[in-house]
mmCIF file of C-alpha atoms in Angstrom:
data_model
loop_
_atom_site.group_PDB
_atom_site.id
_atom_site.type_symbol
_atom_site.label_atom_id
_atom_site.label_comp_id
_atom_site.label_asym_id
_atom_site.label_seq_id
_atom_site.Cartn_x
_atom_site.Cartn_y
_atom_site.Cartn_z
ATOM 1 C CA UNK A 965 41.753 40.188 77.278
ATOM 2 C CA UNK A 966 44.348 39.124 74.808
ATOM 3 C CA UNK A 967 44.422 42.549 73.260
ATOM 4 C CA UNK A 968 45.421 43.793 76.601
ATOM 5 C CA UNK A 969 48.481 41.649 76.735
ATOM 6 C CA UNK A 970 49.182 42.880 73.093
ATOM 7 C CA UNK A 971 49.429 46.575 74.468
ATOM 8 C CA UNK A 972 51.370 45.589 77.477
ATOM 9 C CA UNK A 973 54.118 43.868 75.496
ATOM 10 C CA UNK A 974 54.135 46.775 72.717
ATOM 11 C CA UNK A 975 54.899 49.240 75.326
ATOM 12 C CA UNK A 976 57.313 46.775 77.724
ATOM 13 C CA UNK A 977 55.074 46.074 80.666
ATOM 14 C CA UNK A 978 55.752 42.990 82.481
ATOM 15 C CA UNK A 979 52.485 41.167 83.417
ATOM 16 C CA UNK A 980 50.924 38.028 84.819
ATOM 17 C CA UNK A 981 47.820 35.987 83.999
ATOM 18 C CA UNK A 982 45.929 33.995 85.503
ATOM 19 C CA UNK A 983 41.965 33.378 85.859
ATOM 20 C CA UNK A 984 39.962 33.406 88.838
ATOM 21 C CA UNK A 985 36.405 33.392 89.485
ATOM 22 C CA UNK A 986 34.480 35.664 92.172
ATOM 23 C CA UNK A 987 32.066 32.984 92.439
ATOM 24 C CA UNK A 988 33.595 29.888 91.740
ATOM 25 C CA UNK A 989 36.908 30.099 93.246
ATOM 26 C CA UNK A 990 36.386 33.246 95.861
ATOM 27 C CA UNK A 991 39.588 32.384 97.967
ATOM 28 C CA UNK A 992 41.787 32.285 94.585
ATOM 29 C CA UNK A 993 40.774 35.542 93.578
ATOM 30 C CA UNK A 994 41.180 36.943 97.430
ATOM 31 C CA UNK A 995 44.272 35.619 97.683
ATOM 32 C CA UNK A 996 45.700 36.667 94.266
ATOM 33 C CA UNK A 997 44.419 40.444 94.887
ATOM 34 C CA UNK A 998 45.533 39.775 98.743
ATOM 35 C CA UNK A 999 49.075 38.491 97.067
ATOM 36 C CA UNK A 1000 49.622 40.794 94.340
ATOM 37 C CA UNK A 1001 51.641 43.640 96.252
ATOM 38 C CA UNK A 1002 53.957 41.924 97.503
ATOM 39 C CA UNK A 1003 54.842 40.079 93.976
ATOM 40 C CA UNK A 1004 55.625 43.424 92.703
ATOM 41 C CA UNK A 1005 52.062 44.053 90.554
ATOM 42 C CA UNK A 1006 51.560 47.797 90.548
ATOM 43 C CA UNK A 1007 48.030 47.755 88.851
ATOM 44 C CA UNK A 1008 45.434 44.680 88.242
ATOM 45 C CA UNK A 1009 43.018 44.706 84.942
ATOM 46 C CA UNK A 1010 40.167 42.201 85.328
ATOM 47 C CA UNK A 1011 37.894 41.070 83.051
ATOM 48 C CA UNK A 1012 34.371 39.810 83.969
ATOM 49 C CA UNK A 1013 31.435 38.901 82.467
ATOM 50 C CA UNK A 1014 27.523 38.931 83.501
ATOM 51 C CA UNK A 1015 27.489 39.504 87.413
ATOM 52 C CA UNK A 1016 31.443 41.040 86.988
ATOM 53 C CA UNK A 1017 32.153 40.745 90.431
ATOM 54 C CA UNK A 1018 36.060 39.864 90.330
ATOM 55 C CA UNK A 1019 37.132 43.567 89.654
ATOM 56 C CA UNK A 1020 35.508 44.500 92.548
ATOM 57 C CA UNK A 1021 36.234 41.594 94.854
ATOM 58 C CA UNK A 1022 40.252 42.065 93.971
ATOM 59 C CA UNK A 1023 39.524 45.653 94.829
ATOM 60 C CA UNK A 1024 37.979 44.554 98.482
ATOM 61 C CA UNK A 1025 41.811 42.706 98.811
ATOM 62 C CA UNK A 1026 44.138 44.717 97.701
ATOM 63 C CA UNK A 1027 45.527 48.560 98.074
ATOM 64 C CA UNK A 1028 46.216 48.305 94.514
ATOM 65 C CA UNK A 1029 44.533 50.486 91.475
ATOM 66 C CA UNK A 1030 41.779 47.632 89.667
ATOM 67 C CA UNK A 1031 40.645 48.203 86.258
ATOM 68 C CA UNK A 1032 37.612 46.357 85.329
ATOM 69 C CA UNK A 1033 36.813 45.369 81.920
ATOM 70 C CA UNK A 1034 33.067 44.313 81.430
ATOM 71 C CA UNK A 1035 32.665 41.112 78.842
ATOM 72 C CA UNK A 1036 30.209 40.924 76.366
ATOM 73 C CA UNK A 1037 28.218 37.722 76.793
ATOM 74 C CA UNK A 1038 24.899 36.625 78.383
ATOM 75 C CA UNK A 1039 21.692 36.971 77.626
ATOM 76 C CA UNK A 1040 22.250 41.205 77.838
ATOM 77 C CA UNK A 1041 25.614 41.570 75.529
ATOM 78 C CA UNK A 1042 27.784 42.542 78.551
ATOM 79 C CA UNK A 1043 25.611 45.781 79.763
ATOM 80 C CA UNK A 1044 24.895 43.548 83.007
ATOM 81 C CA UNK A 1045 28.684 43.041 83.516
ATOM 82 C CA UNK A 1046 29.223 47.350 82.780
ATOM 83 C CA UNK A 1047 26.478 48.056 85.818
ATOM 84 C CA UNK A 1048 27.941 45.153 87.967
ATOM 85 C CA UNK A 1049 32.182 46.570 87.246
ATOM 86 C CA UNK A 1050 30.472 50.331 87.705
ATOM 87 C CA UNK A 1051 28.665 50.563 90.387
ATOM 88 C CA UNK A 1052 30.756 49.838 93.405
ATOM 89 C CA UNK A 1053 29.737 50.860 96.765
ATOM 90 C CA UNK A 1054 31.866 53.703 98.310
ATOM 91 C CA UNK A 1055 35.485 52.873 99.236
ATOM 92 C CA UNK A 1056 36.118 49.986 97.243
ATOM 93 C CA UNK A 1057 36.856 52.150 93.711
ATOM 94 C CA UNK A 1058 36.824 50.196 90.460
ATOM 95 C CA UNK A 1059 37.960 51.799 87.436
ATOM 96 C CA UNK A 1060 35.840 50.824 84.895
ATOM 97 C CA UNK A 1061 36.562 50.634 80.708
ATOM 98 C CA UNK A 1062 33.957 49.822 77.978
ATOM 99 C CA UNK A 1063 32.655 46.444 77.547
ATOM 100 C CA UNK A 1064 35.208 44.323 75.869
ATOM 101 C CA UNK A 1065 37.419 46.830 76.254
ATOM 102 C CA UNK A 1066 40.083 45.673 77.131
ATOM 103 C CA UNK A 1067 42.992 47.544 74.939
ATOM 104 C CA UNK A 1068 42.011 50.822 76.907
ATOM 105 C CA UNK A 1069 42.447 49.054 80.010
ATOM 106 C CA UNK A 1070 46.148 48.407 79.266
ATOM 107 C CA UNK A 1071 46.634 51.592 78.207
ATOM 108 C CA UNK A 1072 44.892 52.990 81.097
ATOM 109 C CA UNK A 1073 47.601 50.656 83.308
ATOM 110 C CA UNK A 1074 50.359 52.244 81.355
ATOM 111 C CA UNK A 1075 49.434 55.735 81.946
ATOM 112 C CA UNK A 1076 48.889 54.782 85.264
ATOM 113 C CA UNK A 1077 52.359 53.183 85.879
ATOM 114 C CA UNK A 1078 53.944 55.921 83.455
ATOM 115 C CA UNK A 1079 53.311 58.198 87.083
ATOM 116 C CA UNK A 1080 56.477 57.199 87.696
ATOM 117 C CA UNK A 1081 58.631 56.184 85.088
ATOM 118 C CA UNK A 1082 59.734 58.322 82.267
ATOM 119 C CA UNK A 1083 60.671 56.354 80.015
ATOM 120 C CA UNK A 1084 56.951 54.316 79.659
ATOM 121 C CA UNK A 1085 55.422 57.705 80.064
ATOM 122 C CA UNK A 1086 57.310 59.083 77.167
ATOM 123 C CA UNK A 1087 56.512 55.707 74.957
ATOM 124 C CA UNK A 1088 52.642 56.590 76.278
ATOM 125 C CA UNK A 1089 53.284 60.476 74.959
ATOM 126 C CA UNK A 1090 54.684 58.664 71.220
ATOM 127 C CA UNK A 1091 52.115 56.557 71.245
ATOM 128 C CA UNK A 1092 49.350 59.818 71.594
ATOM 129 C CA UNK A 1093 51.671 61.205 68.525
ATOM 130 C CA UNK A 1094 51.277 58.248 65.904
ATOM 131 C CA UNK A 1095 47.719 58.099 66.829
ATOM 132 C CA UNK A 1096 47.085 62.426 65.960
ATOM 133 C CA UNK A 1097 49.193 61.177 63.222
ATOM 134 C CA UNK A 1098 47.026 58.737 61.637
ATOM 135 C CA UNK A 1099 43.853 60.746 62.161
ATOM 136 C CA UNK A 1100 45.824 63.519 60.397
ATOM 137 C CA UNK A 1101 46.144 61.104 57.475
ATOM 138 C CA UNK A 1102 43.028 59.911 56.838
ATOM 139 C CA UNK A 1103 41.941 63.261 57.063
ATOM 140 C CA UNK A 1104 44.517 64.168 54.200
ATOM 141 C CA UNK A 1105 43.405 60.978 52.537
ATOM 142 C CA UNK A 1106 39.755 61.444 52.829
ATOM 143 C CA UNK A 1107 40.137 65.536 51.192
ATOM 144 C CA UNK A 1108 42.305 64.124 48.515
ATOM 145 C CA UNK A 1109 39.470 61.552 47.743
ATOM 146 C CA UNK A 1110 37.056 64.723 47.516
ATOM 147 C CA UNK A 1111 38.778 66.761 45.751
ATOM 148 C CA UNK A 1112 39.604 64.002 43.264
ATOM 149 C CA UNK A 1113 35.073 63.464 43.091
ATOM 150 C CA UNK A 1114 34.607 66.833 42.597
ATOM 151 C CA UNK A 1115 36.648 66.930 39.287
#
């Protein structure tokens, strides 16, 4: 989860953490999702591992989008926390990311809040740009390397 507070502070986003447990501290996590709203969060990212249930308990609380990230751990490597953040019953939506993957949950949040403001959609769009840009590199990189074997 620490590399999605990397990618929130590189593009500007405010964010608060705290942990909570959907089994060991139920009314924390109700209350938090219950909570959120009003404290000005716009989108939650939770991270869970084996029975994952806190992305879609905060999801039964709030109105808010939740983003689930599945954590590897267990005696299954986090596939049990992808089923449990993934298959929500209808009505209570979870968006889910990969397991561990955490990054593309923040950036999923900033596209997400992006909707409407400019300016972090924009830093979203340059963001898109640099990474074309570095695939465009190693590409020139990798032909270079070629054409250097075939000599």
């Amino acid at each position: 989860m620490k590399e999605a507070a990397r990618v929130l502070d590189e593009f500007g986003v405010p964010y608060e953490v705290t942990v909570a447990s959907a089994h060991r501290s139920p009314e924390r996590a109700a209350g938090y999702a219950r909570d959120a709203e009003g404290r000005g969060i716009e989108v939650l990212i939770a991270g869970a591992g084996m029975a994952a249930h806190l992305p879609g308990v905060l999801a039964a609380y709030t109105p808010l989008p939740v983003i689930g990230v599945p954590l590897q751990g267990g005696a299954l490597g986090g596939v049990d926390a992808l089923y449990s953040v993934v298959q929500m019953p209808p009505g209570v939506p979870v968006a889910a990311v990969a397991i561990n993957g955490a990054r593309n949950a923040a950036l999923l949040a900033v596209q997400m809040l992006g909707l409407k403001d400019p300016g972090l959609r924009e830093r979203f769009r340059a963001y898109k740009a640099g990474l074309a840009r570095e695939v465009a590199a190693r590409s020139e990189k990798l032909q270079e390397k070629l054409l250097c074997n075939d000599r």
